[in-house]
Amino acid sequence: MAELKADVLVLGAGMVGVGAALHLQQRGRDVILVDRHGLAGEETSFGNAGLIESASVFPYMFPRDFGQILQYAMNRSPQVRYRFSDLPFSLPWLLRYFLASSPDRALHSAMAGLPLIRRSLIEHEALIAEAQVPELLRKTGWLKLFRSDASLANAARDIERARQYGIEGEVLDGKAIAAREPNLTGEFTGAIYLPAPGFVPDPGALAKAYAALFRRKGGRVLVGDARTLEQDAGRWRVSGPEGGMVARDVVVALGPWSDLVFGPLGYSIPLGIKRGYHLHLAPRGNAVLNHPVLDFDLGFLLAPMNRGIRLTTGVEFARRDAPFTPVQIEQALPRARALFPLGEAVDAKPWMGARPCLPDMLPVIGKAPRHAGLWFDFGHQHHGLTLGPATGRLLAEMMTGETPFADPAPFAATRFG
Ligand SMILES: Cc1cc2nc3c(=O)[nH]c(=O)nc-3n(C[C@H](O)[C@H](O)[C@H](O)COP(=O)(O)OP(=O)(O)OC[C@H]3O[C@@H](n4cnc5c(N)ncnc54)[C@H](O)[C@@H]3O)c2cc1C
């Protein structure tokens, strides 16, 4: 079979891989985007909550509050659940996550990630304009609802801290919540409205629209299995049903599956997994949800997607490939129905995905330390939709010798020793 040649193979066509492929292409590189599906946006980048979280200065770190840790330990928190049988697998990673969440280290992560967060919506807006899909970005901002004084006070404090980095947030009382979302019912102590973040009503379609743009500009999206990656005579090669694909450079952008490639190459990078679920439901009657709405204390989010109202859950600590356990969807469903008039489920069963996370909640971006031509772009945790195009720019700038727009040092794979 013929061998296809390119300058770069990008492995993984989620939002992260597509973002990298487009930025490399813009810089004159001939790129093949390789995915086991041969299509973009079929996995984690399909199922997320659709938020371009350009206001999310402080990443989701391990809590330091004893009461909250106790709730997690007893598996009583609606926001976080763990699979008991997977604890031996999850605990070492959770310990690293806890250590990386000290106030100093959490601030380091926030400051390192800030240039990416600031760039996130700008990059999406440019690509959305070029891909001609303005309907896939809604500038509604989003709402976080609080049912306890303590959680509202914490969130209001975070907004005050974020203000120094240019983030706007408004504290709403019950009347202001009702004015924004007349169909919500519940006892809220208040809400935070974040006006700047974008909302994508079909995240899978956005990844596909970006991949279509990449193809229109001469890029190839092909089926291949990243696990076949091998280095031979200074070239990287992967195999697919159409034959081999070779290039001098290869980018690992496999999200939660990235370990299947970096592991066999001898890299010990602590990639962890936070699983999450979604289910679409039809709104009842003429009920309309104007923004994505997080019910913070009850641990779920409702987002007005094109397919229906997408109910997404918090975090499940489990092995990536452990059996599907949509307990959080079952717990959230009656609470979601009490919050907003929801009818029948649109999906036959919930969807499950895995947020790829490093303990410091920063992605790994840049050159692999021990292999020429091997590059990493994975671990985008809760913010892969948000950051895919911005980290794609950073990686492409590094690969083509441009001055990177952000300091790449905090994202180096070598930070794990
Ligand atoms: C419930 C939930 C809600 C979320 N909400 C948000 C949100 O609102 N905003 C936000 O910014 N982020 C959110 N996220 C996080 C975000 O979805 C992820 O960070 C992001 O999708 C990761 O993108 P990725 O491209 O790295 O991975 P993926 O999208 O998973 O892409 C990886 C690709 O690799 C391919 N692949 C895997 N194995 C192989 C192989 N052997 N060979 C070839 N290809 C392979 C897969 O087919 C896939 O296409 C959420 C995540 C979850 C689970």
Short mmCIF file of C-alpha atoms and ligand atoms in Angstrom, two decimals:
data_model
loop_
_atom_site.label_atom_id
_atom_site.label_comp_id
_atom_site.label_asym_id
_atom_site.label_seq_id
_atom_site.Cartn_x
_atom_site.Cartn_y
_atom_site.Cartn_z
CA MET A 1 0.00 0.00 0.00
CA ALA A 2 1.17 3.54 -0.72
CA GLU A 3 2.66 5.55 2.10
CA LEU A 4 1.23 9.04 2.67
CA LYS A 5 3.76 11.72 3.51
CA ALA A 6 3.24 14.96 5.42
CA ASP A 7 5.24 17.42 7.53
CA VAL A 8 3.29 16.65 10.71
CA LEU A 9 0.95 13.90 11.93
CA VAL A 10 -1.48 15.13 14.60
CA LEU A 11 -2.85 12.15 16.54
CA GLY A 12 -6.37 12.75 17.84
CA ALA A 13 -9.08 14.89 16.25
CA GLY A 14 -10.73 16.30 19.35
CA MET A 15 -10.84 20.07 19.88
CA VAL A 16 -7.18 19.99 20.95
CA GLY A 17 -5.87 18.10 17.90
CA VAL A 18 -7.99 20.11 15.49
CA GLY A 19 -6.78 23.37 17.08
CA ALA A 20 -3.14 22.27 16.69
CA ALA A 21 -3.66 21.06 13.10
CA LEU A 22 -5.21 24.38 12.03
CA HIS A 23 -2.44 26.46 13.59
CA LEU A 24 0.29 24.30 12.03
CA GLN A 25 -1.45 24.56 8.66
CA GLN A 26 -1.64 28.36 9.00
CA ARG A 27 2.14 28.27 9.35
CA GLY A 28 2.61 26.42 6.08
CA ARG A 29 2.87 22.86 7.41
CA ASP A 30 1.33 19.95 5.51
CA VAL A 31 -0.62 18.14 8.24
CA ILE A 32 -2.47 14.82 8.46
CA LEU A 33 -4.98 14.67 11.31
CA VAL A 34 -5.26 11.03 12.37
CA ASP A 35 -8.15 9.66 14.43
CA ARG A 36 -9.48 6.17 14.99
CA HIS A 37 -12.91 7.49 13.90
CA GLY A 38 -11.62 9.37 10.83
CA LEU A 39 -13.88 12.18 12.03
CA ALA A 40 -13.37 15.09 14.41
CA GLY A 41 -15.15 15.74 17.71
CA GLU A 42 -16.53 12.27 18.36
CA GLU A 43 -15.34 11.81 21.97
CA THR A 44 -14.77 14.16 24.93
CA SER A 45 -14.95 17.18 22.65
CA PHE A 46 -18.46 16.09 21.65
CA GLY A 47 -19.95 15.65 25.11
CA ASN A 48 -18.86 18.63 27.18
CA ALA A 49 -21.01 21.43 28.58
CA GLY A 50 -20.20 23.82 25.74
CA LEU A 51 -18.62 26.60 27.79
CA ILE A 52 -15.73 28.63 26.43
CA GLU A 53 -14.66 29.53 29.93
CA SER A 54 -12.76 32.72 29.24
CA ALA A 55 -13.50 33.86 32.82
CA SER A 56 -12.08 30.76 34.48
CA VAL A 57 -8.87 32.19 35.92
CA PHE A 58 -8.70 29.77 38.85
CA PRO A 59 -8.61 26.12 37.79
CA TYR A 60 -10.61 23.40 39.56
CA MET A 61 -8.17 22.37 42.31
CA PHE A 62 -8.60 19.83 45.12
CA PRO A 63 -10.52 21.50 47.98
CA ARG A 64 -8.67 22.42 51.15
CA ASP A 65 -11.81 22.78 53.28
CA PHE A 66 -12.02 19.90 55.77
CA GLY A 67 -15.85 19.64 55.65
CA GLN A 68 -15.80 19.36 51.88
CA ILE A 69 -13.01 16.76 51.93
CA LEU A 70 -15.00 14.73 54.45
CA GLN A 71 -18.07 14.87 52.19
CA TYR A 72 -15.93 13.64 49.28
CA ALA A 73 -14.38 10.89 51.42
CA MET A 74 -17.83 9.64 52.42
CA ASN A 75 -18.91 9.71 48.76
CA ARG A 76 -21.75 12.04 49.73
CA SER A 77 -20.92 15.00 47.51
CA PRO A 78 -23.15 15.62 44.49
CA GLN A 79 -20.20 17.30 42.73
CA VAL A 80 -17.68 14.47 43.09
CA ARG A 81 -18.06 10.72 43.31
CA TYR A 82 -15.54 7.91 43.29
CA ARG A 83 -15.84 4.26 42.34
CA PHE A 84 -14.90 2.41 45.47
CA SER A 85 -13.40 -0.53 43.56
CA ASP A 86 -11.12 1.90 41.65
CA LEU A 87 -9.76 3.64 44.77
CA PRO A 88 -6.38 1.84 44.71
CA PHE A 89 -5.99 3.17 41.16
CA SER A 90 -7.25 6.71 41.91
CA LEU A 91 -5.65 7.39 45.31
CA PRO A 92 -1.99 7.97 44.27
CA TRP A 93 -3.14 10.46 41.65
CA LEU A 94 -5.53 12.13 44.10
CA LEU A 95 -2.63 12.60 46.52
CA ARG A 96 -0.59 14.35 43.82
CA TYR A 97 -3.64 16.48 42.97
CA PHE A 98 -4.05 17.40 46.64
CA LEU A 99 -0.37 18.39 46.93
CA ALA A 100 -0.56 20.45 43.73
CA SER A 101 -3.56 22.32 45.17
CA SER A 102 -1.81 24.16 48.02
CA PRO A 103 -2.63 27.89 47.84
CA ASP A 104 0.82 28.73 46.41
CA ARG A 105 0.85 26.00 43.81
CA ALA A 106 -2.78 26.65 42.83
CA LEU A 107 -1.90 30.31 42.25
CA HIS A 108 1.09 29.22 40.15
CA SER A 109 -1.23 27.09 37.98
CA ALA A 110 -3.71 29.96 37.64
CA MET A 111 -1.02 32.45 36.58
CA ALA A 112 0.61 29.99 34.18
CA GLY A 113 -2.75 29.26 32.54
CA LEU A 114 -3.96 32.87 32.44
CA PRO A 115 -2.45 33.81 29.04
CA LEU A 116 -4.18 30.75 27.53
CA ILE A 117 -7.52 31.57 29.15
CA ARG A 118 -7.24 35.19 27.94
CA ARG A 119 -6.58 34.00 24.41
CA SER A 120 -9.31 31.31 24.39
CA LEU A 121 -12.35 33.19 23.09
CA ILE A 122 -10.27 35.31 20.68
CA GLU A 123 -8.96 32.16 18.99
CA HIS A 124 -12.44 30.60 18.76
CA GLU A 125 -13.94 33.78 17.35
CA ALA A 126 -11.31 33.89 14.60
CA LEU A 127 -11.85 30.23 13.67
CA ILE A 128 -15.64 30.48 13.85
CA ALA A 129 -15.54 33.44 11.45
CA GLU A 130 -13.21 31.60 9.06
CA ALA A 131 -15.26 28.38 9.27
CA GLN A 132 -18.43 30.45 8.72
CA VAL A 133 -20.40 28.93 11.58
CA PRO A 134 -21.50 31.97 13.64
CA GLU A 135 -24.54 30.00 14.84
CA LEU A 136 -22.20 27.76 16.88
CA LEU A 137 -21.18 30.55 19.26
CA ARG A 138 -23.65 32.29 21.58
CA LYS A 139 -22.38 35.22 23.61
CA THR A 140 -24.80 34.64 26.49
CA GLY A 141 -22.34 34.22 29.34
CA TRP A 142 -23.47 31.78 32.03
CA LEU A 143 -25.01 31.58 35.50
CA LYS A 144 -23.85 29.83 38.66
CA LEU A 145 -26.67 29.34 41.17
CA PHE A 146 -26.01 28.94 44.89
CA ARG A 147 -28.26 27.49 47.56
CA SER A 148 -26.12 28.22 50.62
CA ASP A 149 -24.71 31.46 51.96
CA ALA A 150 -21.28 29.89 52.35
CA SER A 151 -20.99 28.76 48.72
CA LEU A 152 -22.25 32.11 47.42
CA ALA A 153 -19.77 33.95 49.65
CA ASN A 154 -16.89 31.77 48.35
CA ALA A 155 -17.89 32.38 44.75
CA ALA A 156 -18.26 36.14 45.34
CA ARG A 157 -14.74 36.14 46.85
CA ASP A 158 -13.37 34.34 43.78
CA ILE A 159 -14.99 36.92 41.52
CA GLU A 160 -13.40 39.71 43.54
CA ARG A 161 -10.00 37.99 43.16
CA ALA A 162 -10.57 37.47 39.43
CA ARG A 163 -11.46 41.14 38.90
CA GLN A 164 -7.77 42.09 39.13
CA TYR A 165 -7.24 39.94 36.02
CA GLY A 166 -9.96 41.76 34.11
CA ILE A 167 -12.79 39.27 34.73
CA GLU A 168 -16.28 40.68 35.15
CA GLY A 169 -18.90 38.95 37.30
CA GLU A 170 -22.18 40.15 38.73
CA VAL A 171 -23.79 38.88 41.95
CA LEU A 172 -27.54 38.40 41.38
CA ASP A 173 -30.36 38.22 43.92
CA GLY A 174 -33.55 36.18 43.45
CA LYS A 175 -35.27 38.89 41.43
CA ALA A 176 -32.32 39.32 39.09
CA ILE A 177 -32.08 35.53 38.63
CA ALA A 178 -35.78 35.40 37.70
CA ALA A 179 -35.30 38.26 35.23
CA ARG A 180 -32.53 36.32 33.45
CA GLU A 181 -34.11 32.87 33.75
CA PRO A 182 -37.88 33.12 34.33
CA ASN A 183 -38.38 29.33 34.21
CA LEU A 184 -36.12 28.40 37.13
CA THR A 185 -37.67 27.28 40.41
CA GLY A 186 -35.81 26.86 43.71
CA GLU A 187 -34.52 28.45 46.88
CA PHE A 188 -31.35 30.31 45.91
CA THR A 189 -29.26 32.51 48.12
CA GLY A 190 -27.98 34.14 44.94
CA ALA A 191 -26.12 33.62 41.71
CA ILE A 192 -23.03 34.81 39.87
CA TYR A 193 -23.51 35.91 36.29
CA LEU A 194 -20.39 35.76 34.11
CA PRO A 195 -21.11 37.76 30.95
CA ALA A 196 -17.91 37.14 28.93
CA PRO A 197 -17.69 33.36 28.35
CA GLY A 198 -18.99 31.96 25.09
CA PHE A 199 -21.44 29.09 24.78
CA VAL A 200 -21.30 26.48 22.02
CA PRO A 201 -24.71 24.82 21.50
CA ASP A 202 -23.16 21.80 19.73
CA PRO A 203 -19.50 21.26 20.67
CA GLY A 204 -19.11 18.19 18.43
CA ALA A 205 -20.36 20.21 15.45
CA LEU A 206 -17.85 22.95 16.23
CA ALA A 207 -14.93 20.48 16.15
CA LYS A 208 -16.32 19.12 12.85
CA ALA A 209 -16.67 22.64 11.39
CA TYR A 210 -13.03 23.35 12.28
CA ALA A 211 -11.98 20.03 10.71
CA ALA A 212 -13.95 20.93 7.56
CA LEU A 213 -12.10 24.26 7.42
CA PHE A 214 -8.79 22.37 7.80
CA ARG A 215 -9.79 20.09 4.90
CA ARG A 216 -10.89 23.02 2.69
CA LYS A 217 -7.41 24.47 3.16
CA GLY A 218 -5.75 21.24 1.98
CA GLY A 219 -5.46 19.27 5.23
CA ARG A 220 -6.20 15.55 5.40
CA VAL A 221 -8.29 13.85 8.13
CA LEU A 222 -7.68 10.11 8.01
CA VAL A 223 -8.43 6.95 9.96
CA GLY A 224 -5.49 5.52 11.87
CA ASP A 225 -4.57 3.86 15.12
CA ALA A 226 -2.20 5.99 17.18
CA ARG A 227 -1.03 2.90 19.05
CA THR A 228 0.83 1.80 15.91
CA LEU A 229 3.15 4.84 16.15
CA GLU A 230 6.78 3.98 15.52
CA GLN A 231 9.95 5.90 14.81
CA ASP A 232 12.03 4.77 11.86
CA ALA A 233 15.04 6.48 10.29
CA GLY A 234 14.14 9.91 11.71
CA ARG A 235 10.47 9.68 10.64
CA TRP A 236 7.29 8.90 12.57
CA ARG A 237 4.85 6.41 11.13
CA VAL A 238 1.28 5.39 12.01
CA SER A 239 -0.90 2.85 10.26
CA GLY A 240 -4.48 2.99 9.11
CA PRO A 241 -6.70 0.99 6.79
CA GLU A 242 -5.45 3.05 3.83
CA GLY A 243 -1.81 2.30 4.66
CA GLY A 244 0.99 4.09 6.49
CA MET A 245 1.30 7.83 7.18
CA VAL A 246 4.78 9.29 7.76
CA ALA A 247 6.13 12.65 8.87
CA ARG A 248 9.12 14.14 10.60
CA ASP A 249 7.00 15.51 13.45
CA VAL A 250 4.13 13.98 15.35
CA VAL A 251 1.79 15.60 17.91
CA VAL A 252 0.12 13.48 20.60
CA ALA A 253 -3.32 15.08 21.12
CA LEU A 254 -5.22 12.00 22.24
CA GLY A 255 -6.89 13.58 25.29
CA PRO A 256 -7.63 10.86 27.86
CA TRP A 257 -5.99 8.21 25.63
CA SER A 258 -2.63 10.00 25.34
CA ASP A 259 -0.98 7.53 27.75
CA LEU A 260 -1.49 4.77 25.15
CA VAL A 261 1.24 6.50 23.12
CA PHE A 262 3.51 8.26 25.63
CA GLY A 263 3.53 5.24 27.98
CA PRO A 264 5.06 2.74 25.52
CA LEU A 265 7.61 5.43 24.53
CA GLY A 266 8.84 5.41 28.12
CA TYR A 267 7.32 8.63 29.51
CA SER A 268 5.88 8.54 33.00
CA ILE A 269 3.46 11.48 32.99
CA PRO A 270 0.74 11.42 35.68
CA LEU A 271 -2.28 11.75 33.38
CA GLY A 272 -5.41 11.27 35.49
CA ILE A 273 -9.05 11.03 34.54
CA LYS A 274 -12.17 12.80 35.79
CA ARG A 275 -15.12 11.12 34.18
CA GLY A 276 -18.41 12.92 33.52
CA TYR A 277 -21.82 12.18 32.02
CA HIS A 278 -24.49 13.96 30.04
CA LEU A 279 -28.10 13.36 29.03
CA HIS A 280 -30.32 15.50 26.79
CA LEU A 281 -33.92 16.21 27.76
CA ALA A 282 -36.62 18.11 25.94
CA PRO A 283 -37.83 21.31 27.62
CA ARG A 284 -41.47 21.06 28.70
CA GLY A 285 -44.03 23.23 26.89
CA ASN A 286 -42.59 26.59 25.91
CA ALA A 287 -39.96 26.66 28.65
CA VAL A 288 -36.73 28.34 27.53
CA LEU A 289 -33.31 28.28 29.15
CA ASN A 290 -31.40 31.42 28.15
CA HIS A 291 -27.92 30.53 29.47
CA PRO A 292 -26.01 27.48 30.67
CA VAL A 293 -26.87 27.26 34.38
CA LEU A 294 -24.77 25.53 37.04
CA ASP A 295 -26.60 24.41 40.17
CA PHE A 296 -23.43 24.58 42.25
CA ASP A 297 -24.59 23.02 45.52
CA LEU A 298 -26.47 20.21 43.80
CA GLY A 299 -23.58 19.52 41.42
CA PHE A 300 -25.02 19.57 37.89
CA LEU A 301 -25.25 21.91 34.93
CA LEU A 302 -28.04 22.50 32.40
CA ALA A 303 -27.07 23.84 28.99
CA PRO A 304 -29.48 24.79 26.16
CA MET A 305 -27.94 22.73 23.36
CA ASN A 306 -29.36 22.35 19.85
CA ARG A 307 -30.30 18.74 20.68
CA GLY A 308 -32.17 19.66 23.87
CA ILE A 309 -31.28 20.65 27.41
CA ARG A 310 -27.96 18.91 28.15
CA LEU A 311 -27.69 17.83 31.78
CA THR A 312 -24.00 17.37 32.64
CA THR A 313 -22.63 15.97 35.87
CA GLY A 314 -19.62 16.75 38.04
CA VAL A 315 -16.64 14.47 38.48
CA GLU A 316 -16.41 10.70 38.80
CA PHE A 317 -13.02 9.31 39.83
CA ALA A 318 -12.68 5.93 38.14
CA ARG A 319 -10.42 4.20 35.68
CA ARG A 320 -10.98 5.52 32.17
CA ASP A 321 -12.24 2.16 30.93
CA ALA A 322 -14.13 1.06 34.05
CA PRO A 323 -17.81 0.17 33.46
CA PHE A 324 -20.30 2.93 32.92
CA THR A 325 -21.93 4.00 36.25
CA PRO A 326 -24.23 6.99 35.63
CA VAL A 327 -25.14 7.35 39.32
CA GLN A 328 -24.64 11.12 39.21
CA ILE A 329 -27.12 11.44 36.31
CA GLU A 330 -29.68 9.43 38.29
CA GLN A 331 -29.13 11.63 41.34
CA ALA A 332 -29.20 14.86 39.36
CA LEU A 333 -32.29 14.09 37.25
CA PRO A 334 -35.01 14.76 39.86
CA ARG A 335 -33.10 17.84 41.06
CA ALA A 336 -32.80 19.13 37.50
CA ARG A 337 -36.52 18.55 36.93
CA ALA A 338 -37.26 20.56 40.07
CA LEU A 339 -35.04 23.40 38.82
CA PHE A 340 -36.35 23.65 35.24
CA PRO A 341 -39.40 22.19 33.42
CA LEU A 342 -37.90 19.14 31.69
CA GLY A 343 -39.83 16.58 29.64
CA GLU A 344 -38.70 13.29 28.14
CA ALA A 345 -35.08 12.26 27.67
CA VAL A 346 -33.95 12.70 24.07
CA ASP A 347 -31.06 10.20 24.34
CA ALA A 348 -31.60 6.47 24.79
CA LYS A 349 -28.89 6.41 27.48
CA PRO A 350 -26.45 8.87 29.09
CA TRP A 351 -23.13 9.68 27.39
CA MET A 352 -19.88 9.25 29.31
CA GLY A 353 -16.56 10.99 28.78
CA ALA A 354 -13.26 11.55 30.59
CA ARG A 355 -11.57 14.86 31.30
CA PRO A 356 -7.81 14.33 30.83
CA CYS A 357 -6.09 15.93 33.85
CA LEU A 358 -2.61 16.50 35.22
CA PRO A 359 -2.37 17.03 38.99
CA ASP A 360 -1.54 20.75 38.59
CA MET A 361 -4.52 21.23 36.23
CA LEU A 362 -2.21 22.49 33.47
CA PRO A 363 -1.92 20.74 30.12
CA VAL A 364 1.30 19.22 28.76
CA ILE A 365 2.35 21.26 25.72
CA GLY A 366 5.67 21.14 23.94
CA LYS A 367 8.54 18.93 22.92
CA ALA A 368 8.95 15.45 24.31
CA PRO A 369 12.28 15.47 26.13
CA ARG A 370 13.78 12.27 24.70
CA HIS A 371 12.49 11.85 21.12
CA ALA A 372 13.24 14.16 18.18
CA GLY A 373 10.08 15.27 16.41
CA LEU A 374 7.69 14.11 19.15
CA TRP A 375 5.38 16.80 20.56
CA PHE A 376 2.73 16.73 23.29
CA ASP A 377 -0.60 18.59 23.48
CA PHE A 378 -2.92 16.92 26.01
CA GLY A 379 -4.31 17.13 29.55
CA HIS A 380 -6.73 20.04 29.04
CA GLN A 381 -8.82 18.94 32.07
CA HIS A 382 -12.12 20.85 32.45
CA HIS A 383 -11.14 23.34 29.74
CA GLY A 384 -10.34 21.48 26.53
CA LEU A 385 -13.13 23.06 24.48
CA THR A 386 -12.05 26.44 25.83
CA LEU A 387 -8.33 26.01 25.28
CA GLY A 388 -7.93 23.73 22.24
CA PRO A 389 -7.36 26.54 19.69
CA ALA A 390 -5.22 28.64 22.09
CA THR A 391 -2.93 25.73 22.98
CA GLY A 392 -2.86 24.82 19.27
CA ARG A 393 -1.41 28.26 18.60
CA LEU A 394 1.15 27.92 21.39
CA LEU A 395 2.29 24.49 20.19
CA ALA A 396 2.47 25.57 16.53
CA GLU A 397 4.52 28.62 17.50
CA MET A 398 6.93 26.37 19.40
CA MET A 399 7.16 23.87 16.53
CA THR A 400 7.84 26.50 13.89
CA GLY A 401 10.34 28.57 15.88
CA GLU A 402 8.09 31.60 16.38
CA THR A 403 8.10 33.50 19.65
CA PRO A 404 5.39 31.83 21.73
CA PHE A 405 2.58 34.13 22.89
CA ALA A 406 2.74 32.57 26.40
CA ASP A 407 5.62 31.23 28.45
CA PRO A 408 5.57 27.50 27.63
CA ALA A 409 7.83 26.46 30.56
CA PRO A 410 4.96 25.63 33.00
CA PHE A 411 3.49 23.19 30.46
CA ALA A 412 6.68 21.17 29.86
CA ALA A 413 6.50 17.40 30.33
CA THR A 414 9.76 17.64 32.30
CA ARG A 415 7.94 19.28 35.23
CA PHE A 416 7.09 15.75 36.41
CA GLY A 417 10.76 14.75 36.61
C1 LIG B 1 -19.01 16.23 31.35
C2 LIG B 1 -17.93 17.13 30.79
C3 LIG B 1 -18.16 18.50 30.68
C4 LIG B 1 -17.17 19.34 30.18
N1 LIG B 1 -17.45 20.67 30.00
C5 LIG B 1 -16.51 21.49 29.43
C6 LIG B 1 -16.82 22.84 29.13
O1 LIG B 1 -17.94 23.31 29.33
N2 LIG B 1 -15.84 23.64 28.59
C7 LIG B 1 -14.59 23.14 28.32
O2 LIG B 1 -13.74 23.90 27.86
N3 LIG B 1 -14.29 21.83 28.54
C8 LIG B 1 -15.21 21.00 29.09
N4 LIG B 1 -14.93 19.69 29.33
C9 LIG B 1 -13.56 19.20 29.04
C10 LIG B 1 -13.32 19.01 27.56
O3 LIG B 1 -14.40 18.34 26.96
C11 LIG B 1 -12.02 18.22 27.35
O4 LIG B 1 -10.95 18.84 28.03
C12 LIG B 1 -11.67 18.19 25.85
O5 LIG B 1 -12.74 17.70 25.09
C13 LIG B 1 -10.44 17.35 25.60
O6 LIG B 1 -10.20 17.41 24.20
P1 LIG B 1 -9.15 16.50 23.51
O7 LIG B 1 -9.11 16.86 22.08
O8 LIG B 1 -7.88 16.55 24.30
O9 LIG B 1 -9.72 15.01 23.73
P2 LIG B 1 -10.91 14.21 22.89
O10 LIG B 1 -11.93 15.17 22.47
O11 LIG B 1 -11.26 13.08 23.71
O12 LIG B 1 -10.11 13.78 21.61
C14 LIG B 1 -9.19 12.70 21.63
C15 LIG B 1 -9.28 12.00 20.28
O13 LIG B 1 -8.33 10.94 20.25
C16 LIG B 1 -8.91 9.88 19.47
N5 LIG B 1 -8.24 8.62 19.79
C17 LIG B 1 -8.24 7.95 20.96
N6 LIG B 1 -7.51 6.81 20.85
C18 LIG B 1 -7.04 6.77 19.59
C19 LIG B 1 -6.21 5.87 18.87
N7 LIG B 1 -5.73 4.76 19.42
N8 LIG B 1 -5.91 6.16 17.59
C20 LIG B 1 -6.39 7.27 16.99
N9 LIG B 1 -7.19 8.17 17.62
C21 LIG B 1 -7.51 7.92 18.91
C22 LIG B 1 -10.36 9.89 19.88
O14 LIG B 1 -11.15 9.25 18.89
C23 LIG B 1 -10.65 11.37 20.01
O15 LIG B 1 -11.19 11.92 18.83
C24 LIG B 1 -15.91 18.81 29.82
C25 LIG B 1 -15.67 17.43 29.91
C26 LIG B 1 -16.68 16.60 30.38
C27 LIG B 1 -16.42 15.13 30.45
#
